[in-house]
Amino acid sequence: MLSFERSIEILNEIQINQYQTQKLYLMECLGYVLAEDIIADHNSPAFPVSAMDGYALRYDDMELERVRIAGITPAGFEVETVVEKGVCVKTFTGSLMPKGADTLIPIENVTVEGEMIKINQKVPFGFAVRAVGENYAQGEKLIARGTTIDFAQIGVIASLNIVTLAVYKKPTVAILSTGSELLEIGETQTNDAQIRSSNNYILEAIVQKYGGKPLQMGCIGDDKQSIAKALSQALYQSDIVVTTGGVSVGDFDFVKDVIFEMDAEILFKGVDIKPGQHIMVAKKGEKFIVGLPGFAYSATVTALLYLVPLISKLQNTRCKIQKVKAILEEPFVKRSSKSEFTACNLSLREGRYYVNFRDKKVGTSAILTNMLGEVALLVTSQTESSKQVGESVEILLLA
Ligand code: AMP
Ligand code: MG
């Protein structure tokens, strides 16, 4: 069976021929990925500006006992007065420095005596003057294409007077759960064999959280024809179709058959991982089909492992789930020779991650409650075995 590492390589090797971009108003861009470089078209500040409240003067004039106040320049007004020998201009934070002045002496350093100031404490040359281009210089690349837009990017882009931005479109992810036993939330139960679906809801949340646009298609029974119809409908409306259930070896597991019969390129079917070994990923044209297993914990983990990177890939950016090192606070029992992904409790103390398995249940891959709390996924490869307290391990950070 395909190793986990190889399955991820296959995902990474996929070439995206045409990224989809759109223009959005700046304040709609939070969480989107930038599709253009942001380059400063001006110097900031464009002119020398005062960084404190005080008096703009010539550095050499601090040798004089007293300097005459020749004018005042509030922020937002152009300054006419030229600072010559023996004079100063009252200047505020954000005001343009008057011509002729090279230094700002703060209010706290002088005593005002009528129209004169007496200098009590000198400051170095150029004190409290923001130089041209201090913030950024014209032509400087400030934000690179591929950056996810967060609050700092919004602020800097606003300061550049950029109103609309080219961003990668968030891929639409159609979500379809399969299983004749499934009830959607609010639906009335009519027999004891029915269970409440969680998969299509958790997937909608995952897609939303990790930068996709969910298209909820609900639950559908184990009927091959209905599945085929729903899948092609979903594919038509989205960039990625993600299904749950029906990829295993049961008599009613039709999803895999439908995907096989769709004339799609099967990237892989079956990976040596626990949970989720029946995972299936296919590509049809420029679109993707991700067939996840039905068990709630398996569906969740495999969505994090395969769907989330695909969502990032379609936006030409790196996956938001990162692998970091942590220290085991409890022994870890490896239960198989597969790559295992085990829910653990995560804590951060003095700059180090620690993990343990307190209150985590051992059982089938149906135990979704193991994903509650400050959770991370402990990653162990095929060749790794059980581990002792204090050992360094790899975890996936889901933040
Ligand atoms: P399957 O992969 O279809 O064989 O399903 C495996 C197990 O996962 C079965 O016990 C199903 O009842 C359960 N399951 C399937 N779909 C869902 C779902 N949408 N939400 C919660 N559990 C599910
Ligand atoms: Mg099923």
Short mmCIF file of C-alpha atoms and ligand atoms in Angstrom, two decimals:
data_model
loop_
_atom_site.label_atom_id
_atom_site.label_comp_id
_atom_site.label_asym_id
_atom_site.label_seq_id
_atom_site.Cartn_x
_atom_site.Cartn_y
_atom_site.Cartn_z
CA MET A 1 0.00 0.00 0.00
CA LEU A 2 1.07 3.58 -0.68
CA SER A 3 3.01 5.19 2.16
CA PHE A 4 1.76 8.41 3.71
CA GLU A 5 4.90 10.24 2.61
CA ARG A 6 4.43 9.14 -1.00
CA SER A 7 0.74 10.14 -0.97
CA ILE A 8 1.71 13.65 0.15
CA GLU A 9 4.42 13.79 -2.54
CA ILE A 10 1.78 12.94 -5.13
CA LEU A 11 -0.36 15.84 -3.87
CA ASN A 12 2.65 18.17 -3.94
CA GLU A 13 3.57 17.15 -7.48
CA ILE A 14 0.19 18.17 -8.90
CA GLN A 15 0.57 21.04 -11.36
CA ILE A 16 -2.14 23.68 -11.30
CA ASN A 17 -2.41 24.99 -14.85
CA GLN A 18 -4.54 28.02 -14.20
CA TYR A 19 -5.09 29.63 -10.85
CA GLN A 20 -8.39 31.42 -10.44
CA THR A 21 -8.13 34.97 -9.20
CA GLN A 22 -10.57 37.79 -8.54
CA LYS A 23 -10.52 41.43 -7.51
CA LEU A 24 -11.95 42.20 -4.09
CA TYR A 25 -12.44 45.34 -2.06
CA LEU A 26 -9.66 45.55 0.54
CA MET A 27 -11.86 44.92 3.57
CA GLU A 28 -13.25 41.74 2.02
CA CYS A 29 -9.75 40.30 1.64
CA LEU A 30 -9.08 39.11 5.20
CA GLY A 31 -8.14 35.41 4.98
CA TYR A 32 -7.69 35.46 1.21
CA VAL A 33 -4.34 34.79 -0.48
CA LEU A 34 -2.77 37.66 -2.35
CA ALA A 35 -2.38 37.06 -6.10
CA GLU A 36 -0.14 40.07 -6.79
CA ASP A 37 2.97 41.60 -5.27
CA ILE A 38 2.32 44.77 -3.32
CA ILE A 39 4.93 47.37 -4.21
CA ALA A 40 5.12 50.84 -2.68
CA ASP A 41 4.43 53.55 -5.26
CA HIS A 42 5.65 56.33 -2.95
CA ASN A 43 7.95 56.99 -0.03
CA SER A 44 6.43 56.87 3.44
CA PRO A 45 6.75 59.45 4.77
CA ALA A 46 7.09 61.42 1.56
CA PHE A 47 8.65 64.38 3.42
CA PRO A 48 10.50 64.70 6.73
CA VAL A 49 7.88 64.56 9.48
CA SER A 50 8.02 65.28 13.19
CA ALA A 51 7.75 62.27 15.50
CA MET A 52 7.07 64.30 18.68
CA ASP A 53 5.51 67.52 19.88
CA GLY A 54 8.13 70.25 20.18
CA TYR A 55 10.05 72.90 18.26
CA ALA A 56 11.68 72.41 14.86
CA LEU A 57 15.03 74.19 14.65
CA ARG A 58 18.56 74.03 13.31
CA TYR A 59 20.76 71.65 15.31
CA ASP A 60 23.48 74.33 15.64
CA ASP A 61 21.00 76.77 17.22
CA MET A 62 20.80 74.68 20.37
CA GLU A 63 24.09 76.43 21.24
CA LEU A 64 22.10 79.68 21.54
CA GLU A 65 20.57 80.45 24.87
CA ARG A 66 17.19 81.37 23.44
CA VAL A 67 15.45 80.78 20.11
CA ARG A 68 12.47 82.75 18.80
CA ILE A 69 9.18 81.00 17.97
CA ALA A 70 8.48 82.16 14.44
CA GLY A 71 5.38 80.08 13.70
CA ILE A 72 3.27 77.04 14.43
CA THR A 73 2.51 74.04 12.20
CA PRO A 74 -0.31 71.68 13.22
CA ALA A 75 -0.51 68.20 11.63
CA GLY A 76 -2.37 68.25 8.33
CA PHE A 77 -1.29 71.77 7.29
CA GLU A 78 1.47 72.81 4.97
CA VAL A 79 4.13 74.89 6.64
CA GLU A 80 5.17 78.23 5.16
CA THR A 81 7.65 79.46 7.74
CA VAL A 82 11.28 78.77 6.90
CA VAL A 83 13.50 78.08 9.87
CA GLU A 84 16.48 80.39 9.76
CA LYS A 85 19.24 81.02 12.27
CA GLY A 86 17.84 81.84 15.69
CA VAL A 87 14.23 80.84 15.04
CA CYS A 88 12.09 77.74 15.51
CA VAL A 89 8.57 76.59 14.60
CA LYS A 90 6.21 74.90 17.06
CA THR A 91 5.68 71.46 15.51
CA PHE A 92 3.51 68.44 16.46
CA THR A 93 3.64 64.68 15.97
CA GLY A 94 2.82 64.08 12.30
CA SER A 95 3.46 67.68 11.21
CA LEU A 96 5.71 68.37 8.24
CA MET A 97 9.12 69.61 9.32
CA PRO A 98 9.50 73.22 8.22
CA LYS A 99 12.17 73.96 5.60
CA GLY A 100 15.54 74.78 7.13
CA ALA A 101 14.93 72.74 10.31
CA ASP A 102 16.83 69.48 10.82
CA THR A 103 16.08 68.64 14.45
CA LEU A 104 13.06 68.60 16.74
CA ILE A 105 13.53 69.56 20.37
CA PRO A 106 10.67 68.12 22.46
CA ILE A 107 8.41 70.35 24.54
CA GLU A 108 9.76 68.64 27.66
CA ASN A 109 13.28 69.97 26.95
CA VAL A 110 12.46 73.68 26.82
CA THR A 111 10.90 76.49 28.83
CA VAL A 112 8.66 78.91 26.97
CA GLU A 113 9.34 82.57 27.81
CA GLY A 114 6.91 84.71 25.85
CA GLU A 115 7.77 84.26 22.17
CA MET A 116 11.12 82.65 22.98
CA ILE A 117 12.11 79.15 24.07
CA LYS A 118 14.98 78.50 26.44
CA ILE A 119 16.77 75.22 25.74
CA ASN A 120 17.24 73.22 28.94
CA GLN A 121 18.44 69.95 27.48
CA LYS A 122 19.94 69.43 24.02
CA VAL A 123 19.10 66.57 21.68
CA PRO A 124 21.26 64.90 19.00
CA PHE A 125 21.21 66.01 15.34
CA GLY A 126 17.99 64.93 13.54
CA PHE A 127 16.24 64.05 16.80
CA ALA A 128 12.51 63.07 16.44
CA VAL A 129 12.51 63.66 12.68
CA ARG A 130 11.11 60.79 10.62
CA ALA A 131 13.24 60.52 7.50
CA VAL A 132 11.75 60.22 4.01
CA GLY A 133 11.01 56.50 3.35
CA GLU A 134 11.39 55.50 7.03
CA ASN A 135 8.29 53.30 6.81
CA TYR A 136 8.80 52.17 3.20
CA ALA A 137 10.55 53.44 0.11
CA GLN A 138 9.11 53.86 -3.37
CA GLY A 139 9.64 50.63 -5.35
CA GLU A 140 10.03 48.43 -2.26
CA LYS A 141 8.18 45.07 -2.45
CA LEU A 142 6.20 45.10 0.77
CA ILE A 143 4.00 41.99 0.49
CA ALA A 144 4.63 39.02 -1.78
CA ARG A 145 2.07 37.16 -3.84
CA GLY A 146 1.03 34.04 -1.96
CA THR A 147 0.72 35.81 1.40
CA THR A 148 -2.48 35.19 3.33
CA ILE A 149 -4.01 38.54 4.12
CA ASP A 150 -4.17 39.26 7.82
CA PHE A 151 -4.69 42.51 9.73
CA ALA A 152 -1.17 43.84 9.17
CA GLN A 153 -1.46 43.41 5.39
CA ILE A 154 -4.82 45.22 5.42
CA GLY A 155 -3.26 48.15 7.29
CA VAL A 156 -0.19 48.45 5.07
CA ILE A 157 -2.22 48.09 1.87
CA ALA A 158 -4.64 50.78 3.08
CA SER A 159 -1.70 53.10 3.69
CA LEU A 160 -0.78 52.61 0.03
CA ASN A 161 -4.27 53.79 -0.99
CA ILE A 162 -4.99 50.45 -2.70
CA VAL A 163 -8.74 49.89 -2.72
CA THR A 164 -9.10 46.59 -4.59
CA LEU A 165 -6.76 43.62 -4.55
CA ALA A 166 -6.14 40.63 -6.77
CA VAL A 167 -6.60 37.52 -4.63
CA TYR A 168 -6.84 33.83 -5.39
CA LYS A 169 -10.43 32.64 -5.41
CA LYS A 170 -11.21 30.43 -2.46
CA PRO A 171 -11.89 27.03 -3.97
CA THR A 172 -15.48 25.94 -3.67
CA VAL A 173 -15.62 22.64 -1.85
CA ALA A 174 -18.81 20.65 -2.32
CA ILE A 175 -19.45 18.40 0.67
CA LEU A 176 -21.47 15.23 0.41
CA SER A 177 -21.89 12.54 3.06
CA THR A 178 -23.07 9.11 2.01
CA GLY A 179 -24.74 6.39 4.07
CA SER A 180 -28.33 5.17 4.25
CA GLU A 181 -28.09 5.32 8.06
CA LEU A 182 -27.48 9.07 8.12
CA LEU A 183 -29.77 11.76 9.47
CA GLU A 184 -29.06 15.42 9.01
CA ILE A 185 -29.47 17.70 12.00
CA GLY A 186 -33.13 18.37 12.73
CA GLU A 187 -34.30 15.38 10.71
CA THR A 188 -36.68 13.01 12.53
CA GLN A 189 -35.39 9.54 13.34
CA THR A 190 -37.61 6.74 12.02
CA ASN A 191 -35.63 3.64 12.97
CA ASP A 192 -33.02 2.54 15.49
CA ALA A 193 -30.35 1.96 12.88
CA GLN A 194 -30.13 5.60 11.96
CA ILE A 195 -27.32 7.81 13.24
CA ARG A 196 -26.82 11.54 13.16
CA SER A 197 -24.32 12.65 10.55
CA SER A 198 -21.43 14.71 11.82
CA ASN A 199 -19.12 14.42 8.82
CA ASN A 200 -20.73 16.88 6.46
CA TYR A 201 -20.89 19.48 9.24
CA ILE A 202 -17.34 19.04 10.52
CA LEU A 203 -16.13 19.23 6.92
CA GLU A 204 -18.04 22.43 6.32
CA ALA A 205 -16.29 23.89 9.36
CA ILE A 206 -12.86 22.62 8.25
CA VAL A 207 -13.32 24.08 4.77
CA GLN A 208 -14.39 27.41 6.24
CA LYS A 209 -11.54 27.47 8.74
CA TYR A 210 -8.80 26.57 6.27
CA GLY A 211 -9.66 28.99 3.51
CA GLY A 212 -12.15 27.22 1.24
CA LYS A 213 -15.74 28.06 0.38
CA PRO A 214 -18.02 25.25 1.51
CA LEU A 215 -20.98 24.14 -0.55
CA GLN A 216 -23.06 21.92 1.71
CA MET A 217 -24.79 19.11 -0.17
CA GLY A 218 -26.01 17.16 2.85
CA CYS A 219 -26.42 13.40 3.13
CA ILE A 220 -27.40 10.83 0.57
CA GLY A 221 -28.22 7.10 0.84
CA ASP A 222 -26.10 4.18 -0.34
CA ASP A 223 -27.62 4.05 -3.78
CA LYS A 224 -25.16 3.94 -6.63
CA GLN A 225 -27.25 5.90 -9.10
CA SER A 226 -28.09 8.66 -6.64
CA ILE A 227 -24.43 8.90 -5.62
CA ALA A 228 -23.31 9.15 -9.26
CA LYS A 229 -25.86 11.87 -9.93
CA ALA A 230 -25.03 13.84 -6.79
CA LEU A 231 -21.29 13.57 -7.43
CA SER A 232 -21.44 14.87 -10.97
CA GLN A 233 -23.77 17.65 -9.84
CA ALA A 234 -21.32 18.52 -7.04
CA LEU A 235 -18.37 18.45 -9.42
CA TYR A 236 -20.14 20.81 -11.77
CA GLN A 237 -20.66 23.35 -8.99
CA SER A 238 -17.28 23.22 -7.27
CA ASP A 239 -13.50 22.98 -7.53
CA ILE A 240 -13.19 20.13 -5.06
CA VAL A 241 -15.80 17.54 -4.16
CA VAL A 242 -15.31 15.87 -0.82
CA THR A 243 -17.38 12.85 0.09
CA THR A 244 -17.51 10.70 3.21
CA GLY A 245 -18.33 7.03 3.44
CA GLY A 246 -18.59 4.36 0.79
CA VAL A 247 -14.89 4.00 -0.05
CA SER A 248 -14.28 0.81 1.95
CA VAL A 249 -14.87 -2.83 0.99
CA GLY A 250 -18.52 -3.27 2.02
CA ASP A 251 -21.33 -4.34 -0.31
CA PHE A 252 -22.84 -0.86 -0.16
CA ASP A 253 -19.63 1.15 -0.54
CA PHE A 254 -20.49 2.65 -3.90
CA VAL A 255 -18.61 5.96 -3.75
CA LYS A 256 -15.30 4.39 -4.80
CA ASP A 257 -17.00 2.61 -7.73
CA VAL A 258 -18.65 5.81 -8.86
CA ILE A 259 -15.32 7.68 -8.71
CA PHE A 260 -13.59 4.85 -10.61
CA GLU A 261 -16.28 5.05 -13.28
CA MET A 262 -16.12 8.83 -13.62
CA ASP A 263 -13.28 8.89 -16.09
CA ALA A 264 -11.13 10.68 -13.53
CA GLU A 265 -7.40 10.29 -12.93
CA ILE A 266 -7.06 8.33 -9.70
CA LEU A 267 -4.15 9.94 -7.84
CA PHE A 268 -4.34 7.29 -5.15
CA LYS A 269 -6.76 4.88 -3.51
CA GLY A 270 -5.64 3.47 -0.19
CA VAL A 271 -2.78 4.80 1.94
CA ASP A 272 -0.98 2.98 4.74
CA ILE A 273 -2.34 5.28 7.45
CA LYS A 274 -4.39 4.87 10.58
CA PRO A 275 -7.06 6.12 10.59
CA GLY A 276 -8.41 6.45 7.06
CA GLN A 277 -6.61 3.82 4.98
CA HIS A 278 -9.37 3.75 2.33
CA ILE A 279 -8.89 7.43 1.40
CA MET A 280 -9.15 8.15 -2.29
CA VAL A 281 -8.08 11.23 -4.25
CA ALA A 282 -8.85 11.75 -7.93
CA LYS A 283 -8.49 14.56 -10.45
CA LYS A 284 -10.98 15.24 -13.19
CA GLY A 285 -9.88 18.02 -15.50
CA GLU A 286 -8.84 20.84 -13.20
CA LYS A 287 -11.11 19.61 -10.40
CA PHE A 288 -10.53 17.22 -7.53
CA ILE A 289 -12.54 14.50 -5.84
CA VAL A 290 -11.57 13.52 -2.32
CA GLY A 291 -13.30 10.38 -1.07
CA LEU A 292 -12.94 10.20 2.70
CA PRO A 293 -13.89 7.23 4.86
CA GLY A 294 -17.13 7.35 6.82
CA PHE A 295 -15.95 7.00 10.41
CA ALA A 296 -16.11 10.45 11.95
CA TYR A 297 -12.57 10.52 13.35
CA SER A 298 -11.14 9.05 10.12
CA ALA A 299 -13.01 11.54 7.95
CA THR A 300 -11.77 14.42 10.10
CA VAL A 301 -8.12 13.34 10.15
CA THR A 302 -7.99 12.56 6.44
CA ALA A 303 -9.65 15.90 5.64
CA LEU A 304 -6.87 17.62 7.59
CA LEU A 305 -4.19 15.53 5.86
CA TYR A 306 -5.43 15.76 2.27
CA LEU A 307 -8.28 18.23 1.80
CA VAL A 308 -6.71 21.14 3.67
CA PRO A 309 -3.44 21.07 1.66
CA LEU A 310 -5.46 20.87 -1.55
CA ILE A 311 -7.45 23.98 -0.56
CA SER A 312 -4.15 25.83 -0.04
CA LYS A 313 -2.65 24.44 -3.23
CA LEU A 314 -5.46 25.85 -5.35
CA GLN A 315 -4.61 29.26 -3.88
CA ASN A 316 -0.88 28.90 -4.60
CA THR A 317 0.01 29.00 -0.93
CA ARG A 318 1.41 26.72 1.74
CA CYS A 319 -0.76 24.45 3.90
CA LYS A 320 -1.78 26.10 7.16
CA ILE A 321 -1.32 22.92 9.19
CA GLN A 322 2.29 22.77 10.33
CA LYS A 323 4.41 19.96 11.69
CA VAL A 324 6.37 20.83 14.83
CA LYS A 325 8.21 18.99 17.59
CA ALA A 326 6.67 18.26 20.97
CA ILE A 327 7.66 16.37 24.10
CA LEU A 328 5.66 13.35 25.25
CA GLU A 329 4.25 13.63 28.77
CA GLU A 330 2.83 10.11 28.65
CA PRO A 331 3.98 6.94 26.91
CA PHE A 332 2.61 6.49 23.40
CA VAL A 333 1.52 3.01 22.32
CA LYS A 334 1.85 2.46 18.60
CA ARG A 335 -0.91 0.05 17.59
CA SER A 336 -0.04 -0.74 13.99
CA SER A 337 2.71 -0.72 11.41
CA LYS A 338 0.96 2.12 9.58
CA SER A 339 1.61 5.84 9.83
CA GLU A 340 -0.61 6.81 12.76
CA PHE A 341 -2.33 10.11 13.50
CA THR A 342 -3.36 10.21 17.12
CA ALA A 343 -5.34 12.97 18.79
CA CYS A 344 -3.45 14.36 21.78
CA ASN A 345 -3.76 17.23 24.23
CA LEU A 346 -1.41 20.06 23.42
CA SER A 347 0.12 22.57 25.79
CA LEU A 348 2.77 25.23 25.35
CA ARG A 349 5.04 25.98 28.27
CA GLU A 350 8.12 28.19 28.15
CA GLY A 351 8.27 27.96 24.38
CA ARG A 352 7.97 24.18 24.16
CA TYR A 353 5.07 22.03 23.07
CA TYR A 354 4.04 19.13 25.27
CA VAL A 355 1.49 16.41 24.48
CA ASN A 356 -0.39 13.78 26.47
CA PHE A 357 -3.42 11.56 25.98
CA ARG A 358 -5.38 12.37 29.15
CA ASP A 359 -9.10 11.55 28.75
CA LYS A 360 -8.57 10.43 25.13
CA LYS A 361 -10.50 7.23 24.47
CA VAL A 362 -9.03 4.17 22.83
CA GLY A 363 -11.39 2.40 20.46
CA THR A 364 -12.62 2.68 16.90
CA SER A 365 -12.20 5.56 14.49
CA ALA A 366 -15.76 6.63 15.29
CA ILE A 367 -14.64 8.52 18.42
CA LEU A 368 -14.92 12.10 17.25
CA THR A 369 -14.91 13.49 20.80
CA ASN A 370 -11.15 12.78 20.83
CA MET A 371 -10.85 15.88 18.62
CA LEU A 372 -12.23 18.13 21.39
CA GLY A 373 -10.02 20.34 23.57
CA GLU A 374 -6.63 21.83 22.76
CA VAL A 375 -5.97 19.11 20.26
CA ALA A 376 -3.05 18.27 17.99
CA LEU A 377 -2.31 15.15 15.97
CA LEU A 378 0.67 13.06 16.96
CA VAL A 379 2.33 11.73 13.81
CA THR A 380 4.24 8.46 13.80
CA SER A 381 5.60 6.88 10.64
CA GLN A 382 5.34 3.25 9.51
CA THR A 383 8.75 2.43 10.96
CA GLU A 384 8.34 4.14 14.31
CA SER A 385 7.23 2.19 17.36
CA SER A 386 5.90 2.97 20.83
CA LYS A 387 7.49 5.89 22.63
CA GLN A 388 8.51 6.78 26.17
CA VAL A 389 7.79 9.81 28.35
CA GLY A 390 10.18 12.65 27.48
CA GLU A 391 10.75 11.57 23.89
CA SER A 392 10.56 14.17 21.17
CA VAL A 393 7.72 13.53 18.70
CA GLU A 394 6.21 15.23 15.67
CA ILE A 395 2.76 16.75 15.87
CA LEU A 396 0.47 18.56 13.49
CA LEU A 397 -0.65 21.94 14.78
CA LEU A 398 -4.24 22.55 13.79
CA ALA A 399 -4.44 26.22 14.77
P1 AMP B 1 -18.45 3.65 5.77
O1 AMP B 1 -17.12 4.25 5.45
O2 AMP B 1 -19.52 4.14 4.87
O3 AMP B 1 -18.34 2.16 5.83
O4 AMP B 1 -18.83 4.13 7.23
C1 AMP B 1 -18.07 3.74 8.33
C2 AMP B 1 -18.73 4.13 9.61
O5 AMP B 1 -18.83 5.55 9.68
C3 AMP B 1 -20.13 3.61 9.81
O6 AMP B 1 -20.27 3.21 11.16
C4 AMP B 1 -21.00 4.79 9.51
O7 AMP B 1 -22.22 4.73 10.17
C5 AMP B 1 -20.15 5.95 9.99
N1 AMP B 1 -20.48 7.16 9.24
C6 AMP B 1 -20.62 7.21 7.91
N2 AMP B 1 -20.94 8.43 7.51
C7 AMP B 1 -21.01 9.19 8.62
C8 AMP B 1 -21.32 10.56 8.86
N3 AMP B 1 -21.64 11.37 7.86
N4 AMP B 1 -21.27 11.02 10.11
C9 AMP B 1 -20.96 10.19 11.12
N5 AMP B 1 -20.66 8.89 10.96
C10 AMP B 1 -20.71 8.37 9.73
MG MG B 2 -21.43 3.54 4.59
#
